[in-house]
Coordinates of C-alpha atoms and ligand atoms in Angstrom, one line a residue:
Chain Z
X1 CA -23.3 -10.4 42.9
X2 CA -20.2 -11.5 44.8
X3 CA -21.4 -15.5 45.0
X4 CA -21.5 -16.1 41.2
X5 CA -18.1 -14.0 41.5
X6 CA -16.3 -16.4 43.2
X7 CA -17.3 -19.0 41.3
X8 CA -16.9 -17.3 38.3
X9 CA -13.0 -17.0 39.3
X10 CA -12.5 -20.0 40.6
X11 CA -14.0 -21.7 37.5
X12 CA -11.2 -19.4 35.6
X13 CA -8.5 -20.7 37.7
X14 CA -9.7 -24.0 36.8
X15 CA -10.2 -23.7 33.0
X16 CA -6.8 -22.1 32.4
X17 CA -5.6 -25.2 34.6
X18 CA -7.2 -27.7 32.1
X19 CA -7.0 -25.7 28.9
X20 CA -11.0 -25.6 28.6
X21 CA -12.3 -23.2 26.5
X22 CA -14.0 -19.8 28.2
X23 CA -17.4 -20.1 27.0
X24 CA -17.2 -23.3 28.1
X25 CA -16.8 -22.0 31.5
X26 CA -19.2 -19.3 31.4
X27 CA -22.0 -21.0 30.5
X28 CA -24.1 -23.1 32.7
X29 CA -25.2 -26.0 31.3
X30 CA -28.6 -26.3 32.9
X31 CA -29.6 -23.3 35.2
X32 CA -33.2 -23.0 37.4
X33 CA -34.8 -19.8 37.2
X34 CA -37.3 -19.4 40.2
X35 CA -38.3 -22.5 40.3
X36 CA -41.1 -23.4 42.7
X37 CA -42.7 -26.6 42.8
X38 CA -45.5 -28.6 44.3
X39 CA -47.4 -31.9 45.3
X40 CA -51.1 -30.6 45.5
X41 CA -50.8 -28.1 48.2
X42 CA -47.8 -28.6 49.9
X43 CA -45.1 -26.4 48.0
X44 CA -42.3 -28.3 48.2
X45 CA -39.4 -26.0 46.4
X46 CA -39.5 -22.1 46.8
X47 CA -38.6 -19.8 44.1
X48 CA -35.1 -21.5 43.7
X49 CA -32.7 -19.9 41.1
X50 CA -29.7 -21.8 40.7
X51 CA -26.9 -23.0 37.4
X52 CA -25.2 -26.1 37.2
X53 CA -22.1 -25.6 35.4
X54 CA -20.8 -27.7 32.9
X55 CA -18.2 -30.1 33.4
X56 CA -18.7 -29.6 36.9
X57 CA -20.2 -31.5 39.9
X58 CA -22.4 -29.9 41.7
X59 CA -24.0 -30.9 45.4
X60 CA -27.3 -30.2 46.6
X61 CA -27.5 -31.1 50.8
X62 CA -29.6 -30.0 53.1
X63 CA -32.1 -31.6 55.8
X64 CA -34.6 -34.8 54.8
X65 CA -37.5 -32.7 53.2
X66 CA -35.8 -29.5 52.5
X67 CA -36.9 -30.4 48.6
X68 CA -33.4 -31.5 47.2
X69 CA -34.9 -34.5 45.4
X70 CA -37.7 -32.2 43.9
X71 CA -35.9 -29.7 42.3
X72 CA -33.5 -32.2 41.2
X73 CA -36.6 -34.1 39.3
X74 CA -37.7 -30.6 38.1
X75 CA -34.7 -30.7 36.3
X76 CA -36.0 -33.1 33.7
X77 CA -39.6 -33.0 34.2
X78 CA -40.0 -36.3 36.3
X79 CA -41.5 -34.2 39.0
X80 CA -45.0 -33.7 36.9
X81 CA -45.1 -37.5 36.5
X82 CA -46.5 -37.4 40.2
X83 CA -50.3 -37.1 40.1
X84 CA -51.2 -33.9 41.5
X85 CA -47.8 -32.2 41.3
X86 CA -46.7 -29.0 39.6
X87 CA -43.9 -26.7 38.5
X88 CA -43.4 -23.3 38.1
X89 CA -40.6 -21.2 36.6
X90 CA -38.1 -21.8 33.9
X91 CA -35.1 -24.5 33.2
X92 CA -32.4 -23.4 30.5
X93 CA -31.3 -26.5 29.2
X94 CA -28.0 -25.7 27.0
X95 CA -30.3 -21.7 27.2
X96 CA -33.8 -23.6 26.1
X97 CA -36.5 -23.5 28.2
X98 CA -37.4 -27.5 28.6
X99 CA -40.6 -25.8 30.2
X100 CA -41.7 -23.9 27.1
X101 CA -44.9 -25.2 25.9
X102 CA -43.5 -27.0 22.6
X103 CA -41.1 -29.3 24.3
X104 CA -41.4 -32.6 24.7
X105 CA -40.7 -33.9 28.0
X106 CA -39.4 -37.1 26.6
X107 CA -36.6 -35.4 24.6
X108 CA -35.9 -33.7 27.5
X109 CA -35.2 -37.0 29.6
X110 CA -33.2 -38.4 26.9
X111 CA -30.6 -35.3 27.4
X112 CA -30.9 -35.2 31.1
X113 CA -30.4 -38.5 32.9
X114 CA -30.9 -39.4 35.9
X115 CA -29.6 -42.0 38.7
X116 CA -31.7 -42.8 41.7
X117 CA -31.5 -44.1 45.7
X118 CA -31.6 -47.3 45.0
X119 CA -30.4 -49.6 41.8
X120 CA -33.6 -49.7 39.7
X121 CA -32.3 -52.0 36.5
X122 CA -35.6 -54.1 34.9
X123 CA -35.6 -57.7 36.1
X124 CA -36.7 -59.0 33.4
X125 CA -33.6 -57.9 31.3
X126 CA -30.2 -59.2 30.7
X127 CA -27.2 -57.0 31.8
X128 CA -26.7 -56.3 28.3
X129 CA -30.4 -55.0 27.4
X130 CA -30.6 -52.9 30.6
X131 CA -27.7 -50.8 28.8
X132 CA -28.8 -50.8 25.5
X133 CA -32.6 -49.8 26.8
X134 CA -32.1 -46.7 25.8
X135 CA -30.9 -46.6 22.6
X136 CA -33.3 -49.0 21.8
X137 CA -36.4 -46.9 22.8
X138 CA -34.5 -44.4 20.6
X139 CA -35.0 -46.6 17.5
X140 CA -31.6 -47.6 17.4
X141 CA -31.3 -51.5 16.5
X142 CA -28.0 -52.2 14.4
X143 CA -26.3 -54.7 16.8
X144 CA -22.9 -53.1 16.3
X145 CA -23.6 -49.8 17.2
X146 CA -25.5 -51.6 20.7
X147 CA -22.9 -53.8 21.6
X148 CA -20.2 -50.8 21.1
X149 CA -22.4 -48.6 23.2
X150 CA -23.2 -50.9 26.3
X151 CA -19.2 -51.3 26.2
X152 CA -18.5 -47.8 26.3
X153 CA -21.0 -47.1 28.9
X154 CA -20.2 -50.0 31.0
X155 CA -16.6 -49.2 30.7
X156 CA -17.7 -45.5 31.2
X157 CA -19.4 -46.8 34.9
X158 CA -16.2 -48.9 35.5
X159 CA -18.1 -52.1 35.7
X160 CA -16.9 -53.9 32.1
X161 CA -14.2 -55.8 33.7
X162 CA -16.6 -57.1 36.2
X163 CA -19.3 -58.3 33.7
X164 CA -18.1 -58.6 30.5
X165 CA -18.7 -62.7 30.4
X166 CA -21.9 -62.5 32.0
X167 CA -23.8 -59.7 29.8
X168 CA -26.4 -62.0 28.4
X169 CA -27.2 -62.6 32.2
X170 CA -29.4 -61.9 34.1
X171 CA -27.7 -58.9 36.7
X172 CA -29.5 -60.2 40.0
X173 CA -26.4 -61.8 41.7
X174 CA -24.2 -58.1 41.3
X175 CA -23.6 -56.5 44.4
X176 CA -25.9 -53.5 45.4
X177 CA -23.0 -51.4 44.3
X178 CA -22.8 -53.2 41.3
X179 CA -26.0 -52.8 40.1
X180 CA -26.0 -49.3 41.1
X181 CA -23.3 -48.7 38.6
X182 CA -24.9 -50.3 36.3
X183 CA -27.9 -48.3 36.3
X184 CA -25.8 -45.1 35.9
X185 CA -24.1 -47.1 32.3
X186 CA -27.7 -47.3 31.5
X187 CA -28.2 -43.7 32.0
X188 CA -25.1 -42.8 30.1
X189 CA -26.3 -44.9 27.2
X190 CA -28.0 -42.4 25.7
X191 CA -25.2 -40.2 26.0
X192 CA -26.7 -37.3 28.1
X193 CA -25.3 -33.9 28.6
X194 CA -26.7 -33.6 32.6
X195 CA -26.8 -36.2 34.9
X196 CA -28.7 -36.3 37.6
X197 CA -28.0 -38.1 40.9
X198 CA -29.9 -38.4 43.6
X199 CA -28.2 -39.9 46.4
X200 CA -26.7 -42.6 44.3
X201 CA -24.4 -43.8 47.2
X202 CA -26.7 -43.8 50.8
X203 CA -27.6 -47.4 50.3
X204 CA -24.4 -48.5 50.1
X205 CA -21.4 -49.9 51.8
X206 CA -18.5 -47.4 52.3
X207 CA -16.2 -49.1 49.5
X208 CA -19.3 -48.8 47.0
X209 CA -19.4 -45.4 48.0
X210 CA -15.9 -44.1 47.3
X211 CA -16.4 -45.9 43.9
X212 CA -19.4 -44.6 42.8
X213 CA -17.4 -41.0 43.9
X214 CA -14.7 -41.5 41.4
X215 CA -16.3 -42.3 39.1
X216 CA -18.6 -39.7 39.3
X217 CA -15.1 -37.7 39.1
X218 CA -14.1 -39.4 35.8
X219 CA -17.7 -38.7 34.5
X220 CA -17.5 -35.1 34.9
X221 CA -14.7 -34.4 31.8
X222 CA -18.2 -35.1 30.0
X223 CA -21.2 -34.3 31.7
X224 CA -22.6 -32.1 34.0
X225 CA -23.6 -33.9 37.2
X226 CA -26.2 -32.4 40.2
X227 CA -25.9 -35.1 43.2
X228 CA -27.7 -34.6 45.6
X229 CA -26.8 -36.3 49.2
X230 CA -27.4 -36.5 52.7
X231 CA -23.7 -36.9 53.3
X232 CA -21.7 -34.1 53.7
X233 CA -18.1 -35.7 53.2
X234 CA -19.5 -36.7 50.4
X235 CA -20.3 -33.4 49.1
X236 CA -17.2 -32.1 50.1
X237 CA -15.1 -34.6 48.8
X238 CA -16.4 -34.8 44.9
X239 CA -18.4 -31.4 44.4
X240 CA -17.3 -28.0 43.0
X241 CA -19.7 -26.3 44.2
X242 CA -22.2 -27.1 46.4
X243 CA -26.0 -25.9 47.2
X244 CA -27.4 -25.7 50.8
X245 CA -31.3 -25.8 50.9
X246 CA -33.8 -25.5 53.7
X247 CA -37.5 -25.6 53.8
X248 CA -37.6 -25.8 50.0
X249 CA -35.3 -22.6 49.8
X250 CA -31.5 -22.0 48.5
X251 CA -30.0 -20.9 51.7
X252 CA -26.6 -20.9 49.9
X253 CA -24.7 -21.5 46.8
X254 CA -20.8 -21.4 46.7
X255 CA -17.8 -23.6 45.2
X256 CA -17.8 -26.3 47.8
X257 CA -14.6 -25.6 50.2
X258 CA -15.8 -21.9 50.2
X259 CA -18.9 -23.0 51.8
X260 CA -17.7 -25.6 54.3
X261 CA -14.9 -23.6 55.6
X262 CA -16.3 -20.0 55.4
X263 CA -20.1 -20.2 54.9
X264 CA -22.1 -16.7 55.0
X265 CA -25.3 -18.2 56.4
X266 CA -25.9 -18.5 60.1
X267 CA -28.1 -22.0 59.2
X268 CA -25.6 -23.2 56.5
X269 CA -23.2 -22.9 59.6
X270 CA -25.4 -24.6 61.9
X271 CA -26.2 -26.9 59.3
X272 CA -22.5 -28.2 58.4
X273 CA -21.7 -28.1 62.3
X274 CA -24.2 -30.5 62.8
X275 CA -26.3 -28.5 64.9
X276 CA -29.3 -29.7 63.5
X277 CA -31.0 -31.0 60.5
Chain Q
X1 CA -30.5 -43.1 73.5
X2 CA -29.6 -45.9 76.2
X3 CA -31.5 -45.0 79.1
X4 CA -30.9 -46.1 82.7
X5 CA -34.2 -47.8 82.7
X6 CA -33.8 -51.5 80.3
X7 CA -36.9 -52.0 78.7
X8 CA -38.0 -55.4 80.2
X9 CA -38.1 -53.3 83.4
X10 CA -41.5 -52.1 82.2
X11 CA -43.0 -55.6 81.5
X12 CA -44.4 -58.1 83.6
X13 CA -41.9 -60.2 85.5
X14 CA -40.6 -63.1 83.9
X15 CA -41.3 -66.5 85.3
X16 CA -38.0 -68.3 84.7
X17 CA -37.0 -70.2 81.8
X18 CA -38.9 -73.5 82.6
X19 CA -42.2 -73.7 80.5
X20 CA -45.3 -72.3 82.4
X21 CA -48.6 -72.3 82.5
X22 CA -49.0 -71.0 79.2
X23 CA -47.4 -73.6 77.2
X24 CA -50.3 -76.0 77.2
X25 CA -52.6 -73.4 76.0
X26 CA -49.9 -72.9 72.6
X27 CA -50.0 -77.4 72.4
X28 CA -53.7 -77.2 72.1
X29 CA -53.9 -74.3 70.0
X30 CA -51.3 -75.8 67.4
X31 CA -52.8 -79.4 67.8
X32 CA -56.0 -77.5 66.5
X33 CA -54.4 -75.8 64.0
X34 CA -52.8 -79.3 62.6
X35 CA -56.1 -81.3 63.1
X36 CA -57.6 -78.3 60.8
X37 CA -54.6 -79.3 58.3
X38 CA -54.6 -82.8 58.3
X39 CA -58.7 -82.8 57.5
X40 CA -58.2 -81.1 54.2
X41 CA -55.8 -83.7 53.1
X42 CA -57.9 -86.8 54.6
X43 CA -61.0 -85.3 52.7
X44 CA -59.3 -84.5 49.4
X45 CA -57.6 -88.2 49.6
X46 CA -61.2 -89.5 50.5
X47 CA -62.6 -88.0 47.5
X48 CA -60.0 -89.3 45.3
X49 CA -59.9 -92.8 47.1
X50 CA -63.5 -92.9 46.0
X51 CA -63.5 -91.9 42.7
X52 CA -60.7 -94.3 41.6
X53 CA -62.8 -96.8 43.3
X54 CA -65.7 -95.9 41.6
X55 CA -64.4 -95.4 38.2
X56 CA -62.8 -98.8 38.5
X57 CA -65.1 -100.6 36.1
X58 CA -64.4 -98.4 33.6
X59 CA -60.8 -98.1 34.0
X60 CA -60.4 -102.1 33.6
X61 CA -63.0 -102.7 31.1
X62 CA -61.9 -99.4 28.3
X63 CA -57.9 -99.1 29.4
X64 CA -56.2 -96.2 28.6
X65 CA -57.7 -96.4 25.3
X66 CA -60.5 -94.3 27.1
X67 CA -58.2 -90.9 26.8
X68 CA -58.1 -91.6 22.8
X69 CA -61.7 -93.0 21.7
X70 CA -63.8 -91.0 20.2
X71 CA -66.8 -92.8 20.3
X72 CA -69.2 -92.3 23.2
X73 CA -72.2 -94.7 22.8
X74 CA -74.1 -94.9 26.0
X75 CA -76.8 -97.6 24.1
X76 CA -74.0 -100.0 23.3
X77 CA -71.8 -99.5 26.0
X78 CA -69.0 -97.9 24.1
X79 CA -67.2 -94.9 26.2
X80 CA -64.2 -92.8 25.3
X81 CA -63.1 -89.5 26.5
X82 CA -61.7 -87.5 23.3
X83 CA -64.2 -85.7 22.1
X84 CA -65.4 -84.2 25.2
X85 CA -62.1 -83.4 26.3
X86 CA -61.4 -82.0 23.1
X87 CA -64.3 -79.6 23.5
X88 CA -63.3 -78.5 27.1
X89 CA -59.9 -77.7 25.9
X90 CA -60.6 -76.1 22.7
X91 CA -63.5 -74.2 24.1
X92 CA -61.3 -73.0 27.3
X93 CA -58.7 -71.8 24.5
X94 CA -60.7 -70.3 22.5
X95 CA -62.0 -68.6 25.3
X96 CA -58.2 -67.3 26.3
X97 CA -57.6 -66.1 23.1
X98 CA -60.7 -63.8 22.8
X99 CA -60.1 -62.6 26.9
X100 CA -56.6 -62.4 27.4
X101 CA -56.0 -58.9 25.0
X102 CA -59.4 -57.3 26.4
X103 CA -58.4 -58.3 29.8
X104 CA -54.9 -56.9 29.4
X105 CA -56.1 -53.7 27.9
X106 CA -58.9 -52.8 30.5
X107 CA -56.2 -53.6 33.2
X108 CA -53.8 -50.9 31.4
X109 CA -56.4 -48.3 31.1
X110 CA -57.8 -49.2 34.8
X111 CA -53.9 -48.9 36.5
X112 CA -52.3 -46.8 34.4
X113 CA -54.5 -44.1 31.8
X114 CA -57.8 -43.8 33.7
X115 CA -58.1 -40.6 36.1
X116 CA -59.1 -42.3 39.1
X117 CA -62.8 -41.5 39.6
X118 CA -63.4 -43.4 36.2
X119 CA -61.2 -46.2 37.5
X120 CA -63.0 -46.8 40.0
X121 CA -66.4 -46.6 38.6
X122 CA -65.5 -49.0 36.1
X123 CA -63.4 -51.4 38.0
X124 CA -66.5 -51.9 40.0
X125 CA -68.5 -52.6 36.8
X126 CA -65.9 -55.0 35.4
X127 CA -66.3 -56.8 38.8
X128 CA -70.0 -56.9 39.0
X129 CA -69.8 -58.8 35.4
X130 CA -67.9 -61.2 37.6
X131 CA -71.1 -61.8 39.7
X132 CA -73.0 -62.7 36.6
X133 CA -74.9 -65.8 37.6
X134 CA -73.7 -68.1 35.4
X135 CA -76.8 -69.3 34.3
X136 CA -78.2 -65.4 33.3
X137 CA -75.5 -65.3 31.5
X138 CA -76.0 -68.9 29.6
X139 CA -79.5 -67.0 28.9
X140 CA -78.4 -64.4 27.2
X141 CA -76.1 -66.2 25.1
X142 CA -78.8 -68.4 23.9
X143 CA -81.4 -65.3 22.8
X144 CA -78.5 -62.3 22.6
X145 CA -74.9 -63.7 21.2
X146 CA -76.0 -66.8 19.7
X147 CA -78.2 -65.4 17.1
X148 CA -76.0 -62.5 16.8
X149 CA -73.2 -64.7 16.0
X150 CA -75.4 -66.9 13.2
X151 CA -76.8 -63.7 11.6
X152 CA -73.8 -61.3 11.8
X153 CA -70.3 -62.5 13.2
X154 CA -69.9 -66.2 11.4
X155 CA -71.2 -64.9 8.1
X156 CA -68.7 -62.2 8.1
X157 CA -66.0 -64.6 9.1
X158 CA -67.2 -66.7 6.3
X159 CA -66.7 -64.6 4.1
X160 CA -63.2 -63.0 4.7
X161 CA -61.3 -66.3 6.6
X162 CA -63.7 -69.0 5.0
X163 CA -60.8 -70.5 3.4
X164 CA -59.5 -71.6 6.5
X165 CA -61.2 -75.1 7.9
X166 CA -60.9 -73.0 11.6
X167 CA -64.2 -70.6 9.5
X168 CA -65.7 -73.2 7.1
X169 CA -68.9 -74.4 7.3
X170 CA -72.4 -73.3 7.7
X171 CA -73.1 -70.9 10.7
X172 CA -74.9 -72.3 13.1
X173 CA -74.7 -69.6 16.4
X174 CA -74.8 -72.6 19.0
X175 CA -71.2 -74.0 18.6
X176 CA -67.3 -73.7 19.7
X177 CA -67.5 -70.3 19.0
X178 CA -70.0 -69.6 20.9
X179 CA -69.1 -71.7 23.9
X180 CA -65.5 -69.8 23.7
X181 CA -67.1 -66.4 23.7
X182 CA -68.9 -67.1 27.1
X183 CA -66.1 -68.3 28.9
X184 CA -64.3 -65.2 27.2
X185 CA -67.0 -62.7 29.0
X186 CA -66.1 -64.9 32.6
X187 CA -62.7 -64.8 32.1
X188 CA -62.5 -61.1 31.7
X189 CA -63.7 -60.1 35.1
X190 CA -61.1 -62.1 36.5
X191 CA -58.3 -61.5 34.2
X192 CA -58.7 -57.6 34.1
X193 CA -59.2 -57.4 37.8
X194 CA -55.9 -59.4 39.0
X195 CA -53.7 -58.3 36.2
X196 CA -55.0 -54.7 37.4
X197 CA -54.3 -55.3 40.9
X198 CA -50.7 -56.9 39.2
X199 CA -49.9 -53.7 37.8
X200 CA -50.5 -51.5 40.3
X201 CA -47.8 -53.2 42.9
X202 CA -45.3 -52.7 40.1
X203 CA -42.7 -50.2 41.9
X204 CA -42.7 -46.8 41.4
X205 CA -38.8 -46.9 40.7
X206 CA -39.1 -48.9 37.7
X207 CA -41.2 -46.5 36.1
X208 CA -39.0 -44.3 37.0
X209 CA -36.4 -45.6 35.5
X210 CA -38.1 -46.2 32.3
X211 CA -38.7 -42.4 32.2
X212 CA -35.3 -41.2 33.2
X213 CA -33.7 -43.0 29.8
X214 CA -36.6 -41.0 28.0
X215 CA -39.8 -43.7 27.4
X216 CA -42.9 -42.6 26.1
X217 CA -45.9 -43.5 28.8
X218 CA -46.7 -46.6 26.4
X219 CA -43.1 -47.6 26.3
X220 CA -42.9 -47.2 30.0
X221 CA -46.2 -49.9 29.9
X222 CA -45.0 -52.0 27.6
X223 CA -40.9 -51.9 28.5
X224 CA -41.1 -52.3 32.2
X225 CA -44.7 -52.4 33.8
X226 CA -45.7 -55.4 31.8
X227 CA -42.4 -56.9 31.9
X228 CA -41.9 -56.6 35.7
X229 CA -45.8 -57.3 36.3
X230 CA -45.6 -60.7 33.9
X231 CA -45.7 -63.4 36.3
X232 CA -48.7 -62.1 38.3
X233 CA -50.5 -61.7 34.7
X234 CA -49.9 -65.1 34.2
X235 CA -51.3 -66.3 37.4
X236 CA -54.4 -64.6 36.8
X237 CA -54.6 -66.2 33.5
X238 CA -54.5 -69.9 35.1
X239 CA -56.8 -68.4 38.0
X240 CA -59.4 -68.0 35.0
X241 CA -58.5 -71.1 33.3
X242 CA -59.0 -73.0 36.2
X243 CA -62.7 -71.2 36.3
X244 CA -63.7 -71.9 32.5
X245 CA -62.2 -75.4 32.8
X246 CA -64.8 -76.4 34.9
X247 CA -67.4 -73.9 33.9
X248 CA -70.7 -75.8 33.7
X249 CA -74.0 -74.1 33.2
X250 CA -73.3 -71.1 30.7
X251 CA -71.0 -73.2 28.5
X252 CA -73.6 -76.2 28.0
X253 CA -76.3 -73.8 27.1
X254 CA -74.8 -72.3 23.9
X255 CA -71.9 -74.8 22.6
X256 CA -74.5 -77.3 21.3
X257 CA -73.7 -80.4 23.5
X258 CA -72.9 -82.7 20.6
X259 CA -69.4 -84.9 21.3
X260 CA -67.7 -85.0 18.1
X261 CA -64.3 -82.7 16.8
X262 CA -64.3 -80.5 14.2
X263 CA -62.0 -78.2 12.7
X264 CA -65.1 -75.5 12.5
X265 CA -65.7 -73.4 15.3
X266 CA -69.1 -72.6 13.8
X267 CA -69.8 -76.8 14.9
X268 CA -71.1 -77.9 17.8
X269 CA -69.1 -79.0 20.3
X270 CA -69.6 -80.6 24.0
X271 CA -67.1 -80.2 27.6
X272 CA -66.3 -82.4 30.4
X273 CA -68.1 -80.4 32.5
X274 CA -71.2 -80.1 31.1
X275 CA -71.3 -83.8 30.0
X276 CA -71.4 -84.6 33.4
X277 CA -74.1 -82.5 34.1
X278 CA -76.3 -83.6 31.5
X279 CA -76.1 -87.1 31.4
X280 CA -75.6 -88.2 35.3
X281 CA -79.5 -88.3 35.4
X282 CA -79.4 -90.5 32.3
X283 CA -76.9 -92.7 33.4
X284 CA -78.9 -96.3 33.8
X285 CA -76.0 -98.9 33.3
X286 CA -73.3 -99.0 36.0
X287 CA -70.8 -99.0 33.4
X288 CA -72.1 -95.8 32.2
X289 CA -71.7 -94.1 35.3
X290 CA -68.6 -95.3 36.0
X291 CA -67.2 -93.7 32.6
X292 CA -68.8 -90.6 33.7
X293 CA -66.7 -90.7 37.0
X294 CA -63.6 -91.9 34.7
X295 CA -64.7 -88.9 32.5
X296 CA -64.6 -86.4 36.0
X297 CA -61.0 -87.8 36.6
X298 CA -60.0 -86.6 33.3
X299 CA -61.4 -82.7 33.6
X300 CA -59.5 -83.4 37.2
X301 CA -56.1 -84.2 35.9
X302 CA -56.4 -81.7 33.0
X303 CA -57.1 -79.1 35.6
X304 CA -54.0 -80.2 37.4
X305 CA -51.6 -80.1 34.2
X306 CA -52.9 -76.6 33.7
X307 CA -51.9 -75.8 37.0
X308 CA -48.5 -77.7 37.0
X309 CA -47.7 -75.6 33.6
X310 CA -48.5 -72.1 35.0
X311 CA -46.3 -72.9 38.4
X312 CA -43.5 -73.8 36.2
X313 CA -44.0 -71.1 34.1
X314 CA -44.3 -68.5 37.3
X315 CA -41.2 -69.8 38.5
X316 CA -39.6 -69.7 35.3
X317 CA -40.4 -66.1 34.6
X318 CA -39.9 -64.2 37.6
X319 CA -38.0 -61.3 38.4
X320 CA -35.0 -62.9 40.6
X321 CA -32.9 -61.0 43.5
X322 CA -32.8 -57.7 41.8
X323 CA -32.9 -54.9 44.3
X324 CA -35.5 -53.2 44.0
X325 CA -37.9 -51.1 46.0
Ligands
LIG401 N1 -44.6 -38.1 46.2 C1 -45.0 -36.6 47.3 N2 -46.6 -36.2 47.4 C2 -46.5 -35.6 48.6 N3 -45.3 -34.5 48.9 C3 -44.5 -34.9 48.8 C4 -43.9 -36.1 47.5 N4 -42.6 -36.3 47.8 C5 -42.2 -35.3 48.1 N5 -43.0 -34.7 49.1 C6 -42.9 -33.8 49.9 O1 -42.3 -32.2 49.3 C7 -41.3 -32.1 50.5 C8 -39.7 -32.1 49.9 O2 -39.6 -33.9 50.0 P1 -38.3 -33.9 48.8 O3 -38.5 -35.7 48.7 O4 -37.6 -32.9 47.2 O5 -37.5 -34.0 50.1 P2 -35.4 -34.4 50.1 O6 -34.7 -33.3 50.3 O7 -35.1 -34.8 49.0 O8 -35.6 -35.3 51.5 P3 -34.7 -36.7 51.8 O9 -33.4 -35.9 51.7 O10 -35.5 -37.3 52.8 O11 -34.9 -37.7 50.0 C9 -41.1 -32.9 51.5 O12 -42.1 -32.4 52.9 C10 -41.8 -33.8 51.5 O13 -42.9 -33.8 52.5
LIG402 MG1 -34.7 -37.1 48.3

C-alpha cells in the first residue's frame, strides 16, 4: 500500500535522525482494525482501520459530527459507557486486542489515557489529590511515591512551577489553560502508553493553545498521542501524520505535510481548502 | 452575516426615549409583588411577636433555666424543656443514622445502577412512600413495627450489644428506637429522591474523568460522583431533618410519650411536637399554656439552628470555581 509505504519511509528517516531502534518504528502502538461504532441505530464510525505509530502524534481531523470523538473513545473503551452504544471490530494495543472477551476495560483505560475538550478536574479535591487520584485508584498510598509521581507529572505537564507552592489548595483559581494542563498531569500520572486528546485546546485562548501544543510535542518522547482537532493549523503544526474523516469514514491518512500539501482525495482537498465543513 | 436590513427594522417603531404608557404597568406590577413579599415578612413577624408575648409569663417565671430543667410538672406548675428537647433531637438523630445510609444506597441504585425501567418504577414507589399519611404510618408502627421491635429486634440487640447503655434494659417495643425508626421511614423517600436528582445532575464529564484514569464503576461513584454531589446530598438530609424535627402524629403514636432522659433506646421518650399536640387540650392554667408556647419556641429555635448549620456546611463544601460543564 502506498500510504503506509510513505509513512514508513518517513518514519525511517525520522528514526535515523533520532536514533530510534527500528522495531519501535515498525510497530504501531495502537491500531484500530475495521472499527464500526454505533449509538443505538446511529452508525457513527464506519469500518475505520488506522494505526497510530509509537512516539508520534497522529491528528484526526474532519467536520463536526464525522465521528472523530467516537473513534477516539473506541480506543480506550469509553464509547461503550454511553447507554445504547456498541462497538464492532478490534483495537490492538501493543498487538493485544482490547476488545477480547477476557480483557478488563478498566485495565485498558489505565494504559490508554484521555484528555477532554473541557478541563474536568475533580472540584472537591486539591491540586495534588487530583493528580494523585489515578495512582490511589491503583492502590498506591505510599506518600513518597505519590509525592514523586505528582511532581514528575506536573513537571511533564509544564505546570509544576506554577503550582508547586499551592499543591494542597483547590485548583479553582487556575486559568482555563492551567486547568487543562492540570488534567493532562492527572492523565500522565498513571503512566499511560497512549494519550488520547479530544480537542484539548478548543476552549482555550491562543497563548494557552500554543502551550498545550508545545506540551504535546515534548510528551511524544514517552507516549503515543492521538489528537482530535477542529483546527487544521493545529494539526499541521503539531502532528506527524493526519487522518481525515468524513461521515464516519476514514478518507485519507498520510504524513501531515503530505496530506496538507498534496491531498490525494478530492474530499480532503475540499476540506482543507475550506470548501466545506 | 451582516444584512442590509437591521433587525430593528422588523420591530414596531419605537416611541422615543421618554417613559411611555407602559411605565405605569411596570410600576403597578412591581408594587404588587413588593406587597406580596412584605406581607410574608409581616406575617412571620406577627406570629413571632404573638408567640413571644404569649410565652412571656413562662419566660419571666422560669428564666433561662427552662432550657435545662428536667422536671415538667403541671400540677405544681414547674416546667422545664430539657426532656422534650432531648427526645426531639435524639429521635431525629436515630432517624438520621438509620435513614441516611439506606437513602444513599437507594439514590445510588436509582441514579447509577438500575436499568431505566426499574428505576422509573422504583422511584415512583419511593415517592409513594412519602405520600403515606403519617397517622397511617403511626398505626402501622403500633401494630406491626413495635411488636416486631419488642419480640425480635430489641432482644437480639440486648443479647449482642447489651453491654452498651444504648441497648440496655427491658425491650418495650414502644420507645425512642421505635420513634426514630418511624421517622427514618419518613426520611428515606425525601432524602433518596432528592439525592437521586442530585446525583443525576453530576456532569458526565466528571464521570468520564474518573473512568479515564482507570476507575471501576464503584470507584467512579465513590470518588467522583458522590464528592461532587455531597453538598446537594447534605441539603437533602437537612430538608428531611426539617420534617422529622417537627413531625408529630406518627412519632407520638410510637415513642411512648414519657418525658424522661434515658441512655437506652428501648425506653420511652417524648418530643416537643408530640407534647404540644397532646397537652394543649389539657393546659388549664395560664402558666401551663405559656410554658407550652415557650416549648414551641424552643422547637422553632432548634429548627433554625439546624438550618443554619446546614447552610454553613453546604457553603463550606460546595465545589467552587472549577471549570466544569
Ligand atoms: N451520546 C450520543 N448519543 C447519540 N448519538 C451521538 C452521541 N454522541 C455522538 N453522537 C452522534 O455520532 C456522530 C459522531 O459524533 P462525534 O461526537 O464522534 O463527532 P465529532 O467528529 O467528534 O464531532 P465534533 O467535532 O463536533 O466533536 C454524530 O452524528 C453524533 O450526532
Ligand atoms: Mg468531538
